[in-house]
Amino acid sequence: MQQFMSQLQHLLSAPGSGPVNWDLARQVAASQLAAAGDPAVSPHERHSVEEALRLADLWLEPVTAWPTGIRTSLAWNRNEWIYKTLDVWRKLCDPVASRMVGAMGDLVPPEARAQLGPMQSMMATLGGALFGGQLGQALGSLAAEVLSAGDIGLPLGPAGTAALIPANIRAYGEGLELPEDEVRLYVALREAAHQRLFEHVPWLRGHVFNAVETYASGIRVNREAIEEAMGRVDPTDPESMQAIALEGIFTPEDTPAQKASLARLETALALVEGWVCHVVDNAAGERLPNVVRLGEAFRRRRAAGGPAEQTFAALVGLELRPRRLREAAALWAALTEHRGISGRDAVWGHPDLLPSDDDFADPAAFATARLDLDDELANFDFSAPGGPEEQAPGSPRPRPEGTGDDAEES
């Protein structure tokens, strides 16, 4: 019993604030990676990654309207990916975890809460530890699959830092039965393209995160699933809290507002991924012998999500897959054909200029619409609050009156 109380006290006193015990999440993820294996990055691999990213940037020059977005090129092991991306995961997961922890507190009958006193805060601590352990397992699994910092379509790493994970690239290449250097260069092209996009479209990072947070705020918690999960906790075994499967505790909300937020999120993810796929395939052209096979493999991978990504989606109630990836890529291709590279990338000038979900159905119509971008931008009120913060390099940042929260992200 003394050992049990010591373990429980350690679990509940682990440092961390907010709805998730992120210190515990990092420990669980690191322990999982240590058990499965986390190969160190060799000097040769580090050099190969730096050269691949340098070459990728050169190939992207003629097919994009912006210069490089890379300030630092790195090769990470799996544990480094977790450490360097944890701040962004905190922003994504805390709102969802807060709802789960709140639901755990609601399991206590109102008439009994006054009698619990300090036990109420212990319930919140227990919930944070429980969710932290689960997230640690999910992130540990995801770290064994991701190929780069921007692999799942979100800017997870530090701004301006392009990073590849050599061990995962090697394993992925073996699965495709393709040369490792060719797979590494294709991944480097995708990473460099992500860096350009998020570096030179300053409002985009906040736009995507806001879409994620808005969707997460409407997720409902399945109270019965919470009760069932808590019922599996063995009070004599603190480790049983980490073994609980929390998948299924979130249920989709069918309200019009939640459906709209989901559509907005899926459109944002699809537009980002579609642009990356389009410019990467154009940059690779005939330079990579297996570019068609690589492109198709990556599109399927992003559309389906790997096992760890699916587990993460079930845990936090949020899928990060661009469901309309092919339609988005076709739309960017049509814009390139009819407006050229500069005209295509000028569409990123402001959220209001981006294609809507309805535009996916007829890319040519959107691309050939009688739209003079210079005249449209001239109609925006540049002096409105928030305009300067969202200004993209080389082009004015529109800020029309009445613009919603899409334009307020930074």
PDB file of N, CA, C and O in Angstrom, residues 16-83:
ATOM      1  N   GLY A  16       2.911  20.323 -14.161  1.00  0.00           N
ATOM      2  CA  GLY A  16       2.078  20.558 -15.340  1.00  0.00           C
ATOM      3  C   GLY A  16       0.855  21.357 -14.951  1.00  0.00           C
ATOM      4  O   GLY A  16       0.303  21.198 -13.871  1.00  0.00           O
ATOM      5  N   SER A  17       0.463  22.275 -15.811  1.00  0.00           N
ATOM      6  CA  SER A  17      -0.733  23.058 -15.567  1.00  0.00           C
ATOM      7  C   SER A  17      -1.645  22.922 -16.765  1.00  0.00           C
ATOM      8  O   SER A  17      -1.209  22.582 -17.859  1.00  0.00           O
ATOM      9  N   GLY A  18      -2.928  23.206 -16.564  1.00  0.00           N
ATOM     10  CA  GLY A  18      -3.877  23.076 -17.657  1.00  0.00           C
ATOM     11  C   GLY A  18      -4.514  21.699 -17.665  1.00  0.00           C
ATOM     12  O   GLY A  18      -4.271  20.866 -16.777  1.00  0.00           O
ATOM     13  N   PRO A  19      -5.341  21.434 -18.662  1.00  0.00           N
ATOM     14  CA  PRO A  19      -6.105  20.187 -18.683  1.00  0.00           C
ATOM     15  C   PRO A  19      -5.283  18.956 -19.043  1.00  0.00           C
ATOM     16  O   PRO A  19      -5.757  17.841 -18.876  1.00  0.00           O
ATOM     17  N   VAL A  20      -4.063  19.130 -19.544  1.00  0.00           N
ATOM     18  CA  VAL A  20      -3.209  17.997 -19.910  1.00  0.00           C
ATOM     19  C   VAL A  20      -1.902  18.080 -19.142  1.00  0.00           C
ATOM     20  O   VAL A  20      -1.279  19.143 -19.066  1.00  0.00           O
ATOM     21  N   ASN A  21      -1.487  16.984 -18.560  1.00  0.00           N
ATOM     22  CA  ASN A  21      -0.175  16.915 -17.924  1.00  0.00           C
ATOM     23  C   ASN A  21       0.847  16.635 -19.027  1.00  0.00           C
ATOM     24  O   ASN A  21       1.130  15.490 -19.362  1.00  0.00           O
ATOM     25  N   TRP A  22       1.393  17.699 -19.604  1.00  0.00           N
ATOM     26  CA  TRP A  22       2.281  17.551 -20.751  1.00  0.00           C
ATOM     27  C   TRP A  22       3.648  17.003 -20.358  1.00  0.00           C
ATOM     28  O   TRP A  22       4.329  16.377 -21.184  1.00  0.00           O
ATOM     29  N   ASP A  23       4.039  17.215 -19.117  1.00  0.00           N
ATOM     30  CA  ASP A  23       5.300  16.624 -18.667  1.00  0.00           C
ATOM     31  C   ASP A  23       5.183  15.100 -18.674  1.00  0.00           C
ATOM     32  O   ASP A  23       6.089  14.390 -19.124  1.00  0.00           O
ATOM     33  N   LEU A  24       4.041  14.606 -18.208  1.00  0.00           N
ATOM     34  CA  LEU A  24       3.808  13.163 -18.234  1.00  0.00           C
ATOM     35  C   LEU A  24       3.698  12.658 -19.671  1.00  0.00           C
ATOM     36  O   LEU A  24       4.218  11.592 -20.010  1.00  0.00           O
ATOM     37  N   ALA A  25       3.039  13.430 -20.538  1.00  0.00           N
ATOM     38  CA  ALA A  25       2.904  13.029 -21.947  1.00  0.00           C
ATOM     39  C   ALA A  25       4.271  12.859 -22.581  1.00  0.00           C
ATOM     40  O   ALA A  25       4.515  11.883 -23.306  1.00  0.00           O
ATOM     41  N   ARG A  26       5.169  13.796 -22.327  1.00  0.00           N
ATOM     42  CA  ARG A  26       6.514  13.703 -22.898  1.00  0.00           C
ATOM     43  C   ARG A  26       7.267  12.498 -22.344  1.00  0.00           C
ATOM     44  O   ARG A  26       7.972  11.790 -23.082  1.00  0.00           O
ATOM     45  N   GLN A  27       7.110  12.231 -21.053  1.00  0.00           N
ATOM     46  CA  GLN A  27       7.785  11.079 -20.453  1.00  0.00           C
ATOM     47  C   GLN A  27       7.278   9.768 -21.047  1.00  0.00           C
ATOM     48  O   GLN A  27       8.063   8.864 -21.356  1.00  0.00           O
ATOM     49  N   VAL A  28       5.953   9.660 -21.194  1.00  0.00           N
ATOM     50  CA  VAL A  28       5.380   8.432 -21.747  1.00  0.00           C
ATOM     51  C   VAL A  28       5.842   8.236 -23.187  1.00  0.00           C
ATOM     52  O   VAL A  28       6.212   7.126 -23.595  1.00  0.00           O
ATOM     53  N   ALA A  29       5.826   9.312 -23.986  1.00  0.00           N
ATOM     54  CA  ALA A  29       6.247   9.212 -25.378  1.00  0.00           C
ATOM     55  C   ALA A  29       7.716   8.812 -25.477  1.00  0.00           C
ATOM     56  O   ALA A  29       8.084   7.952 -26.290  1.00  0.00           O
ATOM     57  N   ALA A  30       8.561   9.426 -24.652  1.00  0.00           N
ATOM     58  CA  ALA A  30       9.991   9.117 -24.677  1.00  0.00           C
ATOM     59  C   ALA A  30      10.248   7.677 -24.262  1.00  0.00           C
ATOM     60  O   ALA A  30      11.090   6.983 -24.850  1.00  0.00           O
ATOM     61  N   SER A  31       9.513   7.215 -23.251  1.00  0.00           N
ATOM     62  CA  SER A  31       9.670   5.832 -22.802  1.00  0.00           C
ATOM     63  C   SER A  31       9.247   4.856 -23.890  1.00  0.00           C
ATOM     64  O   SER A  31       9.907   3.825 -24.111  1.00  0.00           O
ATOM     65  N   GLN A  32       8.166   5.177 -24.585  1.00  0.00           N
ATOM     66  CA  GLN A  32       7.683   4.313 -25.659  1.00  0.00           C
ATOM     67  C   GLN A  32       8.692   4.248 -26.802  1.00  0.00           C
ATOM     68  O   GLN A  32       8.956   3.170 -27.354  1.00  0.00           O
ATOM     69  N   LEU A  33       9.268   5.391 -27.140  1.00  0.00           N
ATOM     70  CA  LEU A  33      10.262   5.416 -28.215  1.00  0.00           C
ATOM     71  C   LEU A  33      11.530   4.675 -27.815  1.00  0.00           C
ATOM     72  O   LEU A  33      12.155   4.001 -28.644  1.00  0.00           O
ATOM     73  N   ALA A  34      11.918   4.811 -26.558  1.00  0.00           N
ATOM     74  CA  ALA A  34      13.118   4.113 -26.083  1.00  0.00           C
ATOM     75  C   ALA A  34      12.932   2.610 -26.167  1.00  0.00           C
ATOM     76  O   ALA A  34      13.862   1.865 -26.527  1.00  0.00           O
ATOM     77  N   ALA A  35      11.718   2.131 -25.859  1.00  0.00           N
ATOM     78  CA  ALA A  35      11.455   0.694 -25.911  1.00  0.00           C
ATOM     79  C   ALA A  35      11.417   0.184 -27.352  1.00  0.00           C
ATOM     80  O   ALA A  35      11.889  -0.926 -27.651  1.00  0.00           O
ATOM     81  N   ALA A  36      10.869   0.998 -28.253  1.00  0.00           N
ATOM     82  CA  ALA A  36      10.730   0.573 -29.653  1.00  0.00           C
ATOM     83  C   ALA A  36      12.002   0.813 -30.448  1.00  0.00           C
ATOM     84  O   ALA A  36      12.217   0.177 -31.489  1.00  0.00           O
ATOM     85  N   GLY A  37      12.818   1.754 -29.993  1.00  0.00           N
ATOM     86  CA  GLY A  37      14.036   2.087 -30.717  1.00  0.00           C
ATOM     87  C   GLY A  37      13.930   3.448 -31.387  1.00  0.00           C
ATOM     88  O   GLY A  37      12.954   3.714 -32.086  1.00  0.00           O
ATOM     89  N   ASP A  38      14.932   4.278 -31.162  1.00  0.00           N
ATOM     90  CA  ASP A  38      14.970   5.616 -31.751  1.00  0.00           C
ATOM     91  C   ASP A  38      16.392   5.873 -32.238  1.00  0.00           C
ATOM     92  O   ASP A  38      17.214   6.456 -31.528  1.00  0.00           O
ATOM     93  N   PRO A  39      16.708   5.439 -33.458  1.00  0.00           N
ATOM     94  CA  PRO A  39      18.085   5.555 -33.963  1.00  0.00           C
ATOM     95  C   PRO A  39      18.582   6.995 -33.962  1.00  0.00           C
ATOM     96  O   PRO A  39      17.847   7.918 -34.336  1.00  0.00           O
ATOM     97  N   ALA A  40      19.807   7.173 -33.511  1.00  0.00           N
ATOM     98  CA  ALA A  40      20.411   8.506 -33.538  1.00  0.00           C
ATOM     99  C   ALA A  40      20.711   8.903 -34.978  1.00  0.00           C
ATOM    100  O   ALA A  40      20.899   8.052 -35.851  1.00  0.00           O
ATOM    101  N   VAL A  41      20.723  10.189 -35.217  1.00  0.00           N
ATOM    102  CA  VAL A  41      21.025  10.705 -36.555  1.00  0.00           C
ATOM    103  C   VAL A  41      22.538  10.743 -36.740  1.00  0.00           C
ATOM    104  O   VAL A  41      23.253  11.371 -35.950  1.00  0.00           O
ATOM    105  N   SER A  42      23.016  10.072 -37.766  1.00  0.00           N
ATOM    106  CA  SER A  42      24.456  10.034 -38.028  1.00  0.00           C
ATOM    107  C   SER A  42      24.891  11.305 -38.752  1.00  0.00           C
ATOM    108  O   SER A  42      24.067  11.987 -39.369  1.00  0.00           O
ATOM    109  N   PRO A  43      26.176  11.639 -38.702  1.00  0.00           N
ATOM    110  CA  PRO A  43      26.669  12.808 -39.450  1.00  0.00           C
ATOM    111  C   PRO A  43      26.369  12.705 -40.948  1.00  0.00           C
ATOM    112  O   PRO A  43      26.053  13.722 -41.591  1.00  0.00           O
ATOM    113  N   HIS A  44      26.456  11.507 -41.506  1.00  0.00           N
ATOM    114  CA  HIS A  44      26.159  11.327 -42.926  1.00  0.00           C
ATOM    115  C   HIS A  44      24.686  11.640 -43.215  1.00  0.00           C
ATOM    116  O   HIS A  44      24.374  12.311 -44.217  1.00  0.00           O
ATOM    117  N   GLU A  45      23.792  11.171 -42.346  1.00  0.00           N
ATOM    118  CA  GLU A  45      22.370  11.454 -42.529  1.00  0.00           C
ATOM    119  C   GLU A  45      22.086  12.954 -42.407  1.00  0.00           C
ATOM    120  O   GLU A  45      21.276  13.507 -43.161  1.00  0.00           O
ATOM    121  N   ARG A  46      22.751  13.581 -41.464  1.00  0.00           N
ATOM    122  CA  ARG A  46      22.544  15.027 -41.272  1.00  0.00           C
ATOM    123  C   ARG A  46      22.965  15.790 -42.528  1.00  0.00           C
ATOM    124  O   ARG A  46      22.260  16.703 -42.992  1.00  0.00           O
ATOM    125  N   HIS A  47      24.098  15.403 -43.079  1.00  0.00           N
ATOM    126  CA  HIS A  47      24.586  16.054 -44.305  1.00  0.00           C
ATOM    127  C   HIS A  47      23.636  15.779 -45.468  1.00  0.00           C
ATOM    128  O   HIS A  47      23.340  16.688 -46.269  1.00  0.00           O
ATOM    129  N   SER A  48      23.149  14.536 -45.574  1.00  0.00           N
ATOM    130  CA  SER A  48      22.244  14.178 -46.664  1.00  0.00           C
ATOM    131  C   SER A  48      20.938  14.978 -46.590  1.00  0.00           C
ATOM    132  O   SER A  48      20.406  15.410 -47.613  1.00  0.00           O
ATOM    133  N   VAL A  49      20.437  15.187 -45.382  1.00  0.00           N
ATOM    134  CA  VAL A  49      19.211  15.967 -45.206  1.00  0.00           C
ATOM    135  C   VAL A  49      19.437  17.416 -45.610  1.00  0.00           C
ATOM    136  O   VAL A  49      18.614  18.023 -46.323  1.00  0.00           O
ATOM    137  N   GLU A  50      20.545  17.999 -45.163  1.00  0.00           N
ATOM    138  CA  GLU A  50      20.838  19.388 -45.513  1.00  0.00           C
ATOM    139  C   GLU A  50      20.965  19.562 -47.023  1.00  0.00           C
ATOM    140  O   GLU A  50      20.454  20.542 -47.593  1.00  0.00           O
ATOM    141  N   GLU A  51      21.639  18.612 -47.690  1.00  0.00           N
ATOM    142  CA  GLU A  51      21.799  18.697 -49.142  1.00  0.00           C
ATOM    143  C   GLU A  51      20.462  18.511 -49.854  1.00  0.00           C
ATOM    144  O   GLU A  51      20.184  19.187 -50.858  1.00  0.00           O
ATOM    145  N   ALA A  52      19.619  17.600 -49.359  1.00  0.00           N
ATOM    146  CA  ALA A  52      18.317  17.366 -49.983  1.00  0.00           C
ATOM    147  C   ALA A  52      17.441  18.609 -49.881  1.00  0.00           C
ATOM    148  O   ALA A  52      16.769  18.995 -50.851  1.00  0.00           O
ATOM    149  N   LEU A  53      17.445  19.262 -48.729  1.00  0.00           N
ATOM    150  CA  LEU A  53      16.644  20.477 -48.554  1.00  0.00           C
ATOM    151  C   LEU A  53      17.186  21.633 -49.391  1.00  0.00           C
ATOM    152  O   LEU A  53      16.416  22.434 -49.942  1.00  0.00           O
ATOM    153  N   ARG A  54      18.501  21.716 -49.512  1.00  0.00           N
ATOM    154  CA  ARG A  54      19.095  22.763 -50.359  1.00  0.00           C
ATOM    155  C   ARG A  54      18.706  22.556 -51.816  1.00  0.00           C
ATOM    156  O   ARG A  54      18.296  23.502 -52.511  1.00  0.00           O
ATOM    157  N   LEU A  55      18.796  21.311 -52.305  1.00  0.00           N
ATOM    158  CA  LEU A  55      18.435  21.015 -53.686  1.00  0.00           C
ATOM    159  C   LEU A  55      16.938  21.221 -53.910  1.00  0.00           C
ATOM    160  O   LEU A  55      16.516  21.743 -54.948  1.00  0.00           O
ATOM    161  N   ALA A  56      16.136  20.823 -52.935  1.00  0.00           N
ATOM    162  CA  ALA A  56      14.685  20.995 -53.047  1.00  0.00           C
ATOM    163  C   ALA A  56      14.327  22.464 -53.207  1.00  0.00           C
ATOM    164  O   ALA A  56      13.471  22.828 -54.025  1.00  0.00           O
ATOM    165  N   ASP A  57      14.984  23.325 -52.448  1.00  0.00           N
ATOM    166  CA  ASP A  57      14.712  24.757 -52.554  1.00  0.00           C
ATOM    167  C   ASP A  57      15.060  25.292 -53.940  1.00  0.00           C
ATOM    168  O   ASP A  57      14.357  26.151 -54.483  1.00  0.00           O
ATOM    169  N   LEU A  58      16.142  24.796 -54.507  1.00  0.00           N
ATOM    170  CA  LEU A  58      16.520  25.220 -55.862  1.00  0.00           C
ATOM    171  C   LEU A  58      15.464  24.784 -56.881  1.00  0.00           C
ATOM    172  O   LEU A  58      15.106  25.550 -57.785  1.00  0.00           O
ATOM    173  N   TRP A  59      14.950  23.589 -56.739  1.00  0.00           N
ATOM    174  CA  TRP A  59      13.948  23.077 -57.678  1.00  0.00           C
ATOM    175  C   TRP A  59      12.628  23.835 -57.553  1.00  0.00           C
ATOM    176  O   TRP A  59      11.882  23.953 -58.521  1.00  0.00           O
ATOM    177  N   LEU A  60      12.334  24.341 -56.358  1.00  0.00           N
ATOM    178  CA  LEU A  60      11.070  25.051 -56.150  1.00  0.00           C
ATOM    179  C   LEU A  60      11.102  26.492 -56.673  1.00  0.00           C
ATOM    180  O   LEU A  60      10.036  27.095 -56.865  1.00  0.00           O
ATOM    181  N   GLU A  61      12.288  27.053 -56.881  1.00  0.00           N
ATOM    182  CA  GLU A  61      12.398  28.454 -57.298  1.00  0.00           C
ATOM    183  C   GLU A  61      11.542  28.790 -58.513  1.00  0.00           C
ATOM    184  O   GLU A  61      10.785  29.756 -58.491  1.00  0.00           O
ATOM    185  N   PRO A  62      11.628  28.022 -59.618  1.00  0.00           N
ATOM    186  CA  PRO A  62      10.873  28.424 -60.812  1.00  0.00           C
ATOM    187  C   PRO A  62       9.381  28.103 -60.767  1.00  0.00           C
ATOM    188  O   PRO A  62       8.644  28.521 -61.649  1.00  0.00           O
ATOM    189  N   VAL A  63       8.916  27.360 -59.757  1.00  0.00           N
ATOM    190  CA  VAL A  63       7.503  26.943 -59.757  1.00  0.00           C
ATOM    191  C   VAL A  63       6.697  27.614 -58.650  1.00  0.00           C
ATOM    192  O   VAL A  63       5.523  27.304 -58.462  1.00  0.00           O
ATOM    193  N   THR A  64       7.301  28.523 -57.898  1.00  0.00           N
ATOM    194  CA  THR A  64       6.576  29.274 -56.866  1.00  0.00           C
ATOM    195  C   THR A  64       6.913  30.753 -56.999  1.00  0.00           C
ATOM    196  O   THR A  64       7.945  31.121 -57.567  1.00  0.00           O
ATOM    197  N   ALA A  65       6.040  31.596 -56.452  1.00  0.00           N
ATOM    198  CA  ALA A  65       6.236  33.044 -56.551  1.00  0.00           C
ATOM    199  C   ALA A  65       7.059  33.600 -55.399  1.00  0.00           C
ATOM    200  O   ALA A  65       7.386  34.786 -55.394  1.00  0.00           O
ATOM    201  N   TRP A  66       7.410  32.765 -54.425  1.00  0.00           N
ATOM    202  CA  TRP A  66       8.109  33.242 -53.236  1.00  0.00           C
ATOM    203  C   TRP A  66       9.502  32.637 -53.151  1.00  0.00           C
ATOM    204  O   TRP A  66       9.746  31.533 -53.656  1.00  0.00           O
ATOM    205  N   PRO A  67      10.409  33.326 -52.453  1.00  0.00           N
ATOM    206  CA  PRO A  67      11.729  32.747 -52.194  1.00  0.00           C
ATOM    207  C   PRO A  67      11.642  31.704 -51.089  1.00  0.00           C
ATOM    208  O   PRO A  67      10.561  31.417 -50.560  1.00  0.00           O
ATOM    209  N   THR A  68      12.778  31.174 -50.730  1.00  0.00           N
ATOM    210  CA  THR A  68      12.808  30.124 -49.706  1.00  0.00           C
ATOM    211  C   THR A  68      12.189  30.590 -48.400  1.00  0.00           C
ATOM    212  O   THR A  68      12.236  31.773 -48.042  1.00  0.00           O
ATOM    213  N   GLY A  69      11.601  29.649 -47.677  1.00  0.00           N
ATOM    214  CA  GLY A  69      11.084  29.934 -46.349  1.00  0.00           C
ATOM    215  C   GLY A  69      11.920  29.269 -45.274  1.00  0.00           C
ATOM    216  O   GLY A  69      11.577  29.306 -44.095  1.00  0.00           O
ATOM    217  N   ILE A  70      13.023  28.660 -45.679  1.00  0.00           N
ATOM    218  CA  ILE A  70      13.864  27.890 -44.746  1.00  0.00           C
ATOM    219  C   ILE A  70      14.985  28.765 -44.209  1.00  0.00           C
ATOM    220  O   ILE A  70      15.764  29.337 -44.973  1.00  0.00           O
ATOM    221  N   ARG A  71      15.067  28.857 -42.905  1.00  0.00           N
ATOM    222  CA  ARG A  71      16.184  29.540 -42.255  1.00  0.00           C
ATOM    223  C   ARG A  71      17.137  28.547 -41.598  1.00  0.00           C
ATOM    224  O   ARG A  71      18.320  28.838 -41.417  1.00  0.00           O
ATOM    225  N   THR A  72      16.610  27.374 -41.242  1.00  0.00           N
ATOM    226  CA  THR A  72      17.427  26.332 -40.597  1.00  0.00           C
ATOM    227  C   THR A  72      17.020  24.975 -41.150  1.00  0.00           C
ATOM    228  O   THR A  72      15.826  24.677 -41.252  1.00  0.00           O
ATOM    229  N   SER A  73      18.008  24.153 -41.505  1.00  0.00           N
ATOM    230  CA  SER A  73      17.751  22.793 -41.992  1.00  0.00           C
ATOM    231  C   SER A  73      18.289  21.796 -40.973  1.00  0.00           C
ATOM    232  O   SER A  73      19.467  21.878 -40.586  1.00  0.00           O
ATOM    233  N   LEU A  74      17.429  20.867 -40.537  1.00  0.00           N
ATOM    234  CA  LEU A  74      17.813  19.941 -39.474  1.00  0.00           C
ATOM    235  C   LEU A  74      17.389  18.518 -39.793  1.00  0.00           C
ATOM    236  O   LEU A  74      16.454  18.289 -40.563  1.00  0.00           O
ATOM    237  N   ALA A  75      18.091  17.584 -39.195  1.00  0.00           N
ATOM    238  CA  ALA A  75      17.696  16.173 -39.199  1.00  0.00           C
ATOM    239  C   ALA A  75      17.384  15.794 -37.763  1.00  0.00           C
ATOM    240  O   ALA A  75      18.225  15.960 -36.873  1.00  0.00           O
ATOM    241  N   TRP A  76      16.162  15.330 -37.525  1.00  0.00           N
ATOM    242  CA  TRP A  76      15.725  14.986 -36.173  1.00  0.00           C
ATOM    243  C   TRP A  76      15.610  13.481 -36.008  1.00  0.00           C
ATOM    244  O   TRP A  76      15.272  12.757 -36.953  1.00  0.00           O
ATOM    245  N   ASN A  77      15.852  13.021 -34.770  1.00  0.00           N
ATOM    246  CA  ASN A  77      15.403  11.665 -34.449  1.00  0.00           C
ATOM    247  C   ASN A  77      13.946  11.771 -33.991  1.00  0.00           C
ATOM    248  O   ASN A  77      13.362  12.849 -33.967  1.00  0.00           O
ATOM    249  N   ARG A  78      13.345  10.664 -33.638  1.00  0.00           N
ATOM    250  CA  ARG A  78      11.914  10.667 -33.328  1.00  0.00           C
ATOM    251  C   ARG A  78      11.609  11.454 -32.058  1.00  0.00           C
ATOM    252  O   ARG A  78      10.600  12.161 -31.975  1.00  0.00           O
ATOM    253  N   ASN A  79      12.480  11.341 -31.079  1.00  0.00           N
ATOM    254  CA  ASN A  79      12.251  12.046 -29.823  1.00  0.00           C
ATOM    255  C   ASN A  79      12.358  13.559 -30.018  1.00  0.00           C
ATOM    256  O   ASN A  79      11.622  14.326 -29.384  1.00  0.00           O
ATOM    257  N   GLU A  80      13.269  13.984 -30.896  1.00  0.00           N
ATOM    258  CA  GLU A  80      13.399  15.410 -31.174  1.00  0.00           C
ATOM    259  C   GLU A  80      12.134  15.955 -31.839  1.00  0.00           C
ATOM    260  O   GLU A  80      11.724  17.087 -31.585  1.00  0.00           O
ATOM    261  N   TRP A  81      11.507  15.143 -32.691  1.00  0.00           N
ATOM    262  CA  TRP A  81      10.262  15.584 -33.319  1.00  0.00           C
ATOM    263  C   TRP A  81       9.207  15.879 -32.246  1.00  0.00           C
ATOM    264  O   TRP A  81       8.523  16.894 -32.308  1.00  0.00           O
ATOM    265  N   ILE A  82       9.099  15.007 -31.254  1.00  0.00           N
ATOM    266  CA  ILE A  82       8.130  15.226 -30.183  1.00  0.00           C
ATOM    267  C   ILE A  82       8.471  16.499 -29.415  1.00  0.00           C
ATOM    268  O   ILE A  82       7.610  17.357 -29.176  1.00  0.00           O
ATOM    269  N   TYR A  83       9.723  16.635 -29.030  1.00  0.00           N
ATOM    270  CA  TYR A  83      10.138  17.775 -28.208  1.00  0.00           C
ATOM    271  C   TYR A  83       9.921  19.098 -28.940  1.00  0.00           C
ATOM    272  O   TYR A  83       9.444  20.075 -28.351  1.00  0.00           O
TER     273      TYR A  83
END
